[in-house]
Amino acid sequence: MFLSHHSKHTKGNRHLFSQGGGKQTMKPPRFQYCAPAILDEALALLEQQGDEAKVLAGGQSLIPLLNMRLAGPAYLVDINRISELHYVEPEDGYLAVGATVRQQQIERLSLVQAQHPLLREAVQHIGHMQIRNRGTIVGSIAHADPAAELPALLTCLNGEVVVQSVHGERVIKAEEFFTGYLSTALEPGEMLTEARFPWIPPQSGWAFMEFARRSGDYALVGAAAVVTPSLDDRCLSAHLTFLGIAGVPVRVREVENILVGTTLDDQTLEVAAEIARTMVSDDMNDVHATVAYRRALTADLTKRVLRVAWERRKQ
Ligand SMILES: Cc1cc2nc3c(=O)[nH]c(=O)nc-3n(C[C@H](O)[C@H](O)[C@H](O)COP(=O)(O)OP(=O)(O)OC[C@H]3O[C@@H](n4cnc5c(N)ncnc54)[C@H](O)[C@@H]3O)c2cc1C
């Protein structure tokens, strides 16, 4: 059942502030609030309220949006009490992360440190410790900010999300999930219950890097890379994905293809960087950086992230 609620002032999101738009008020519009303890109840509420409802996870993006009146859902379905969504499970092929797991919990988990260091490296770039203490892994993916780390990582790894509603479950590939700026394939009545981060082959090298104006800021441009060597120590396969260069994470297959069969020598990396430069969308011109600057950062980052990933491979 929903309870009437008018939330208190909450510290805003610097990224959203600086993006501008909307009234600069610090009070959210009136909404009804409910915090079910069982998933089925949450799904029933989401079905009942349709696009009038929003899921509340860590609140690190949603609460600032409400406070600035950039979002105004009539209902908030708080999922934090649903214990069945609080799990991290190593599965055959991927690490499964339930919808209420905090970013900080993933960062600290020894299983992640030992078996999915790229996920840890990506999470460590998210905002500040205080944000990661509360923000969830899955919430960041649902929010689909094109400058966020986790959507880019999930895309790079060819990961998936699990979506549930009262009508059942569907599994969506990352590249099909992110459909545009802050937009996803989620339909009204649906919620994300799990993110699946594929394991990286043990011999592969990996890296996550970004350029931000200050530590803790959203990145201007970032990149995730995984490179797998062949037995004769050439590149067998490569995955490279950028954040901050378009409205969705961009996996640059054209670059990946030219790396295969090479030793990621300087000449190859120069060619890769020039191709990656052209992938930056003309729309990426804002108060933070011009398109030209983002193109220069993208080219530079291509070389840096691939070099580090290749150095980390196991021969
Ligand atoms: C100062 C500041 C700096 C930040 N810096 C960064 C940064 O550098 N990089 C970065 O990636 N993020 C950054 N963030 C955002 C942070 O990572 C958020 O935690 C994240 O974007 C959203 O996760 P959340 O759990 O807080 O979701 P919420 O804020 O609760 O929700 C965000 C959106 O996702 C939806 N949602 C959440 N969970 C689900 C679900 N299970 N199913 C369906 N929809 C769902 C909500 O309805 C809402 O629309 C920053 C935030 C702040 C305040």
Short mmCIF file of C-alpha atoms and ligand atoms in Angstrom, two decimals:
data_model
loop_
_atom_site.label_atom_id
_atom_site.label_comp_id
_atom_site.label_asym_id
_atom_site.label_seq_id
_atom_site.Cartn_x
_atom_site.Cartn_y
_atom_site.Cartn_z
CA MET A 1 0.00 0.00 0.00
CA PHE A 2 1.25 3.52 -0.79
CA LEU A 3 1.79 6.05 2.00
CA SER A 4 1.62 9.75 1.34
CA HIS A 5 5.06 11.26 1.65
CA HIS A 6 6.80 14.53 1.00
CA SER A 7 10.55 13.97 1.26
CA LYS A 8 13.05 16.32 2.85
CA HIS A 9 15.77 18.34 1.20
CA THR A 10 18.49 16.09 -0.25
CA LYS A 11 21.92 17.06 -1.53
CA GLY A 12 21.83 17.43 -5.29
CA ASN A 13 23.74 15.70 -8.05
CA ARG A 14 26.53 17.91 -9.35
CA HIS A 15 26.35 16.44 -12.83
CA LEU A 16 22.64 17.16 -13.11
CA PHE A 17 23.06 20.64 -11.69
CA SER A 18 25.72 21.48 -14.17
CA GLN A 19 23.67 20.06 -17.04
CA GLY A 20 21.13 22.75 -16.16
CA GLY A 21 17.47 22.77 -17.16
CA GLY A 22 14.35 22.83 -15.01
CA LYS A 23 13.55 24.94 -11.97
CA GLN A 24 16.34 25.15 -9.40
CA THR A 25 14.05 24.19 -6.51
CA MET A 26 15.23 21.78 -3.82
CA LYS A 27 11.85 20.26 -2.94
CA PRO A 28 10.44 17.30 -4.82
CA PRO A 29 6.87 17.35 -6.09
CA ARG A 30 4.37 15.43 -3.96
CA PHE A 31 4.47 11.64 -4.46
CA GLN A 32 3.18 8.51 -2.82
CA TYR A 33 5.73 6.15 -1.33
CA CYS A 34 5.70 2.45 -0.74
CA ALA A 35 8.39 0.02 0.39
CA PRO A 36 7.26 -3.57 -0.13
CA ALA A 37 9.33 -6.41 1.35
CA ILE A 38 8.49 -8.93 -1.35
CA LEU A 39 9.35 -8.74 -5.05
CA ASP A 40 5.91 -9.89 -6.21
CA GLU A 41 4.32 -7.03 -4.31
CA ALA A 42 6.67 -4.51 -5.92
CA LEU A 43 5.90 -5.94 -9.37
CA ALA A 44 2.15 -5.76 -8.70
CA LEU A 45 2.48 -2.10 -7.67
CA LEU A 46 4.53 -1.28 -10.76
CA GLU A 47 1.93 -3.00 -12.95
CA GLN A 48 -0.90 -1.15 -11.23
CA GLN A 49 0.72 2.29 -11.51
CA GLY A 50 2.30 1.87 -14.99
CA ASP A 51 4.35 4.85 -16.12
CA GLU A 52 3.20 6.87 -13.08
CA ALA A 53 5.59 4.81 -10.91
CA LYS A 54 9.36 4.84 -10.48
CA VAL A 55 11.59 2.38 -8.68
CA LEU A 56 13.66 3.92 -5.88
CA ALA A 57 16.98 2.08 -5.35
CA GLY A 58 19.95 4.04 -3.94
CA GLY A 59 18.28 7.37 -4.75
CA GLN A 60 21.61 8.92 -5.81
CA SER A 61 20.23 9.96 -9.18
CA LEU A 62 16.48 9.83 -8.67
CA ILE A 63 16.31 12.03 -5.55
CA PRO A 64 18.28 14.91 -7.15
CA LEU A 65 16.05 14.59 -10.23
CA LEU A 66 12.96 14.87 -8.03
CA ASN A 67 14.39 17.76 -6.06
CA MET A 68 15.12 19.68 -9.23
CA ARG A 69 11.69 18.75 -10.62
CA LEU A 70 13.29 17.07 -13.61
CA ALA A 71 11.20 13.99 -12.73
CA GLY A 72 7.79 13.89 -11.12
CA PRO A 73 6.48 10.35 -10.71
CA ALA A 74 3.25 10.02 -8.76
CA TYR A 75 4.51 6.84 -7.00
CA LEU A 76 7.86 5.67 -5.72
CA VAL A 77 8.34 1.94 -5.20
CA ASP A 78 11.29 1.64 -2.80
CA ILE A 79 12.94 -1.77 -3.37
CA ASN A 80 15.48 -1.55 -0.53
CA ARG A 81 13.54 -3.86 1.81
CA ILE A 82 13.31 -6.71 -0.71
CA SER A 83 15.89 -9.15 0.64
CA GLU A 84 15.53 -11.55 -2.30
CA LEU A 85 17.16 -8.89 -4.52
CA HIS A 86 20.24 -8.65 -2.31
CA TYR A 87 22.75 -11.17 -3.67
CA VAL A 88 25.99 -11.53 -5.57
CA GLU A 89 26.27 -14.96 -7.19
CA PRO A 90 29.14 -16.37 -9.26
CA GLU A 91 27.38 -18.26 -12.07
CA ASP A 92 28.61 -20.31 -15.00
CA GLY A 93 29.77 -17.58 -17.39
CA TYR A 94 28.96 -14.45 -15.39
CA LEU A 95 28.70 -12.71 -12.04
CA ALA A 96 25.05 -12.06 -11.10
CA VAL A 97 24.37 -8.91 -9.08
CA GLY A 98 20.92 -8.40 -7.53
CA ALA A 99 19.09 -5.08 -7.71
CA THR A 100 19.78 -3.83 -4.19
CA VAL A 101 23.53 -4.48 -4.06
CA ARG A 102 25.44 -1.24 -3.42
CA GLN A 103 28.36 -0.15 -5.55
CA GLN A 104 30.56 -0.03 -2.45
CA GLN A 105 29.68 -3.64 -1.57
CA ILE A 106 30.90 -4.80 -4.98
CA GLU A 107 34.07 -2.75 -4.63
CA ARG A 108 34.88 -4.40 -1.29
CA LEU A 109 33.87 -7.98 -2.04
CA SER A 110 36.92 -10.28 -2.10
CA LEU A 111 35.24 -12.43 -4.76
CA VAL A 112 35.09 -9.39 -7.06
CA GLN A 113 38.64 -8.31 -6.22
CA ALA A 114 39.93 -11.77 -7.09
CA GLN A 115 37.68 -12.80 -9.95
CA HIS A 116 36.31 -9.66 -11.58
CA PRO A 117 38.96 -6.92 -11.13
CA LEU A 118 37.69 -4.97 -14.14
CA LEU A 119 34.28 -4.57 -12.49
CA ARG A 120 36.00 -3.31 -9.36
CA GLU A 121 38.17 -0.90 -11.35
CA ALA A 122 35.09 0.52 -13.10
CA VAL A 123 33.12 0.92 -9.85
CA GLN A 124 36.00 2.80 -8.23
CA HIS A 125 35.57 5.56 -10.82
CA ILE A 126 31.97 6.24 -9.76
CA GLY A 127 31.55 9.57 -7.95
CA HIS A 128 32.72 9.50 -4.33
CA MET A 129 32.67 6.86 -1.62
CA GLN A 130 29.51 8.42 -0.11
CA ILE A 131 27.68 8.01 -3.43
CA ARG A 132 28.88 4.43 -3.83
CA ASN A 133 27.80 3.60 -0.27
CA ARG A 134 24.20 4.14 -1.28
CA GLY A 135 24.06 3.87 -5.09
CA THR A 136 23.31 0.44 -6.50
CA ILE A 137 25.01 -1.36 -9.37
CA VAL A 138 21.68 -2.09 -11.06
CA GLY A 139 20.30 1.41 -10.41
CA SER A 140 23.19 2.91 -12.32
CA ILE A 141 22.43 0.62 -15.26
CA ALA A 142 18.69 1.45 -15.10
CA HIS A 143 19.47 5.17 -15.00
CA ALA A 144 21.50 4.82 -18.25
CA ASP A 145 23.53 7.99 -18.00
CA PRO A 146 25.82 8.03 -21.08
CA ALA A 147 28.67 9.28 -18.87
CA ALA A 148 28.25 6.44 -16.33
CA GLU A 149 30.79 3.68 -15.92
CA LEU A 150 28.63 0.60 -15.46
CA PRO A 151 26.51 0.82 -18.63
CA ALA A 152 29.76 1.07 -20.62
CA LEU A 153 31.32 -1.85 -18.78
CA LEU A 154 28.25 -4.04 -19.23
CA THR A 155 28.27 -3.22 -22.96
CA CYS A 156 31.98 -3.94 -23.27
CA LEU A 157 31.57 -7.36 -21.66
CA ASN A 158 28.50 -8.19 -23.73
CA GLY A 159 26.60 -8.50 -20.45
CA GLU A 160 22.89 -8.76 -19.82
CA VAL A 161 20.16 -7.55 -17.51
CA VAL A 162 17.22 -9.48 -16.11
CA VAL A 163 13.91 -7.66 -16.31
CA GLN A 164 10.81 -8.78 -14.42
CA SER A 165 7.15 -7.81 -14.38
CA VAL A 166 3.94 -9.56 -13.33
CA HIS A 167 3.94 -11.05 -16.84
CA GLY A 168 7.26 -12.85 -16.39
CA GLU A 169 10.97 -12.40 -17.01
CA ARG A 170 13.07 -11.36 -19.97
CA VAL A 171 16.83 -11.18 -20.38
CA ILE A 172 18.17 -8.27 -22.47
CA LYS A 173 21.65 -7.84 -23.90
CA ALA A 174 23.34 -4.59 -22.85
CA GLU A 175 23.58 -3.29 -26.40
CA GLU A 176 19.81 -3.63 -26.82
CA PHE A 177 19.01 -2.28 -23.36
CA PHE A 178 20.46 1.23 -23.74
CA THR A 179 18.32 3.01 -26.32
CA GLY A 180 19.27 6.69 -25.91
CA TYR A 181 20.11 9.44 -23.42
CA LEU A 182 18.74 8.21 -20.03
CA SER A 183 16.53 5.80 -21.99
CA THR A 184 16.31 2.02 -21.89
CA ALA A 185 14.23 -0.86 -23.22
CA LEU A 186 12.34 -1.08 -19.90
CA GLU A 187 8.56 -0.93 -20.35
CA PRO A 188 6.09 0.49 -17.80
CA GLY A 189 5.42 -2.14 -15.13
CA GLU A 190 8.89 -3.68 -15.49
CA MET A 191 11.93 -3.47 -13.24
CA LEU A 192 15.50 -4.68 -13.39
CA THR A 193 16.19 -7.43 -10.92
CA GLU A 194 19.74 -8.48 -11.89
CA ALA A 195 22.80 -7.44 -13.89
CA ARG A 196 25.06 -10.12 -15.38
CA PHE A 197 28.73 -9.29 -15.83
CA PRO A 198 30.47 -11.99 -17.92
CA TRP A 199 33.78 -13.30 -16.56
CA ILE A 200 36.92 -12.27 -18.36
CA PRO A 201 39.06 -15.17 -19.69
CA PRO A 202 42.00 -15.70 -17.27
CA GLN A 203 44.65 -14.94 -19.88
CA SER A 204 43.01 -11.68 -20.97
CA GLY A 205 44.21 -8.19 -20.12
CA TRP A 206 41.73 -5.50 -19.12
CA ALA A 207 41.56 -1.83 -18.16
CA PHE A 208 39.06 0.88 -17.31
CA MET A 209 40.18 4.50 -17.68
CA GLU A 210 38.59 7.89 -17.96
CA PHE A 211 39.20 11.61 -18.15
CA ALA A 212 37.33 13.73 -15.60
CA ARG A 213 38.01 17.35 -14.70
CA ARG A 214 38.22 16.53 -10.99
CA SER A 215 38.39 13.26 -9.09
CA GLY A 216 34.81 12.11 -8.44
CA ASP A 217 33.28 14.07 -11.31
CA TYR A 218 31.39 12.33 -14.07
CA ALA A 219 33.88 11.56 -16.85
CA LEU A 220 34.11 13.58 -20.03
CA VAL A 221 35.16 10.40 -21.83
CA GLY A 222 35.93 6.92 -20.51
CA ALA A 223 36.80 3.51 -21.91
CA ALA A 224 36.68 -0.15 -20.95
CA ALA A 225 38.92 -2.64 -22.75
CA VAL A 226 39.48 -6.38 -22.69
CA VAL A 227 42.10 -8.01 -24.94
CA THR A 228 42.70 -11.72 -25.22
CA PRO A 229 46.05 -13.03 -26.53
CA SER A 230 46.47 -16.08 -28.76
CA LEU A 231 49.01 -18.85 -28.09
CA ASP A 232 51.56 -17.00 -30.26
CA ASP A 233 50.86 -13.83 -28.23
CA ARG A 234 48.92 -11.86 -30.77
CA CYS A 235 45.55 -10.32 -30.19
CA LEU A 236 42.92 -13.04 -30.55
CA SER A 237 39.99 -10.81 -29.68
CA ALA A 238 39.36 -7.33 -28.33
CA HIS A 239 36.44 -5.54 -26.72
CA LEU A 240 36.52 -1.76 -26.48
CA THR A 241 33.65 0.47 -25.32
CA PHE A 242 33.48 4.19 -24.66
CA LEU A 243 31.31 6.27 -22.38
CA GLY A 244 30.64 9.98 -22.86
CA ILE A 245 30.96 9.98 -26.65
CA ALA A 246 27.25 9.55 -27.54
CA GLY A 247 23.85 9.13 -25.87
CA VAL A 248 24.57 5.44 -25.20
CA PRO A 249 27.73 3.43 -24.52
CA VAL A 250 29.56 2.84 -27.80
CA ARG A 251 31.27 -0.45 -28.56
CA VAL A 252 33.74 0.28 -31.35
CA ARG A 253 33.82 -2.92 -33.37
CA GLU A 254 35.74 -1.33 -36.22
CA VAL A 255 38.61 -0.67 -33.82
CA GLU A 256 38.31 -4.12 -32.23
CA ASN A 257 38.61 -5.75 -35.67
CA ILE A 258 41.82 -4.02 -36.66
CA LEU A 259 43.51 -5.12 -33.42
CA VAL A 260 42.99 -8.83 -34.10
CA GLY A 261 46.19 -10.55 -35.21
CA THR A 262 48.43 -7.66 -34.12
CA THR A 263 50.63 -7.19 -31.07
CA LEU A 264 48.98 -3.81 -30.37
CA ASP A 265 52.14 -2.10 -31.58
CA ASP A 266 52.34 1.70 -31.74
CA GLN A 267 51.42 1.87 -35.42
CA THR A 268 48.27 -0.23 -34.89
CA LEU A 269 47.28 1.86 -31.87
CA GLU A 270 47.65 5.08 -33.90
CA VAL A 271 45.26 3.71 -36.51
CA ALA A 272 42.88 2.53 -33.77
CA ALA A 273 42.94 5.96 -32.14
CA GLU A 274 42.09 7.72 -35.40
CA ILE A 275 39.11 5.43 -36.00
CA ALA A 276 37.88 5.86 -32.42
CA ARG A 277 38.13 9.64 -32.79
CA THR A 278 35.52 9.52 -35.56
CA MET A 279 33.05 7.65 -33.33
CA VAL A 280 32.34 10.70 -31.13
CA SER A 281 28.87 11.97 -31.91
CA ASP A 282 28.50 15.57 -33.17
CA ASP A 283 25.92 16.04 -30.36
CA MET A 284 28.57 15.78 -27.63
CA ASN A 285 29.08 19.53 -27.42
CA ASP A 286 28.21 20.90 -24.01
CA VAL A 287 29.33 23.19 -21.22
CA HIS A 288 31.86 20.55 -20.06
CA ALA A 289 33.71 19.96 -23.34
CA THR A 290 33.51 20.60 -27.07
CA VAL A 291 33.20 17.76 -29.57
CA ALA A 292 36.73 18.49 -30.76
CA TYR A 293 38.10 18.13 -27.22
CA ARG A 294 36.15 14.89 -26.67
CA ARG A 295 37.54 13.56 -29.97
CA ALA A 296 41.09 14.34 -28.85
CA LEU A 297 40.47 12.66 -25.47
CA THR A 298 38.94 9.62 -27.17
CA ALA A 299 41.94 9.16 -29.45
CA ASP A 300 44.36 9.47 -26.55
CA LEU A 301 42.33 7.19 -24.30
CA THR A 302 42.18 4.51 -27.00
CA LYS A 303 45.96 4.17 -26.94
CA ARG A 304 46.26 4.36 -23.17
CA VAL A 305 43.54 1.90 -22.27
CA LEU A 306 44.62 -0.65 -24.88
CA ARG A 307 48.27 -0.41 -23.83
CA VAL A 308 47.43 -1.07 -20.18
CA ALA A 309 45.03 -3.90 -21.06
CA TRP A 310 47.67 -5.55 -23.28
CA GLU A 311 50.35 -5.21 -20.57
CA ARG A 312 48.07 -7.00 -18.12
CA ARG A 313 47.54 -10.06 -20.34
CA LYS A 314 48.96 -13.39 -19.21
CA GLN A 315 51.41 -14.89 -21.66
C1 LIG B 1 27.46 13.84 -6.63
C2 LIG B 1 27.18 12.61 -7.45
C3 LIG B 1 28.17 12.12 -8.29
C4 LIG B 1 27.94 10.98 -9.07
N1 LIG B 1 28.94 10.55 -9.89
C5 LIG B 1 28.72 9.47 -10.65
C6 LIG B 1 29.74 8.98 -11.54
O1 LIG B 1 30.85 9.50 -11.63
N2 LIG B 1 29.44 7.89 -12.28
C7 LIG B 1 28.22 7.27 -12.22
O2 LIG B 1 28.00 6.28 -12.93
N3 LIG B 1 27.27 7.69 -11.39
C8 LIG B 1 27.47 8.77 -10.61
N4 LIG B 1 26.49 9.19 -9.78
C9 LIG B 1 25.19 8.47 -9.79
C10 LIG B 1 25.24 7.22 -8.91
O3 LIG B 1 26.11 6.25 -9.44
C11 LIG B 1 23.85 6.57 -8.78
O4 LIG B 1 23.95 5.70 -7.71
C12 LIG B 1 23.31 5.81 -9.95
O5 LIG B 1 23.25 6.59 -11.12
C13 LIG B 1 21.87 5.34 -9.73
O6 LIG B 1 21.83 4.32 -8.79
P1 LIG B 1 20.84 4.39 -7.59
O7 LIG B 1 20.82 3.04 -6.98
O8 LIG B 1 21.18 5.53 -6.71
O9 LIG B 1 19.42 4.61 -8.34
P2 LIG B 1 18.24 5.64 -8.07
O10 LIG B 1 18.75 7.02 -7.97
O11 LIG B 1 17.39 5.13 -6.98
O12 LIG B 1 17.45 5.46 -9.46
C14 LIG B 1 17.95 6.00 -10.66
C15 LIG B 1 16.98 5.68 -11.79
O13 LIG B 1 16.99 4.29 -12.08
C16 LIG B 1 15.70 3.71 -11.83
N5 LIG B 1 15.94 2.42 -11.17
C17 LIG B 1 16.79 2.17 -10.14
N6 LIG B 1 16.80 0.86 -9.86
C18 LIG B 1 15.93 0.28 -10.73
C19 LIG B 1 15.52 -1.06 -10.95
N7 LIG B 1 16.02 -2.07 -10.23
N8 LIG B 1 14.64 -1.31 -11.94
C20 LIG B 1 14.14 -0.29 -12.69
N9 LIG B 1 14.50 1.00 -12.55
C21 LIG B 1 15.39 1.28 -11.57
C22 LIG B 1 14.96 4.71 -10.95
O14 LIG B 1 13.56 4.60 -11.11
C23 LIG B 1 15.52 6.02 -11.46
O15 LIG B 1 14.86 6.37 -12.66
C24 LIG B 1 26.69 10.31 -8.99
C25 LIG B 1 25.69 10.78 -8.13
C26 LIG B 1 25.93 11.91 -7.36
C27 LIG B 1 24.85 12.39 -6.46
#
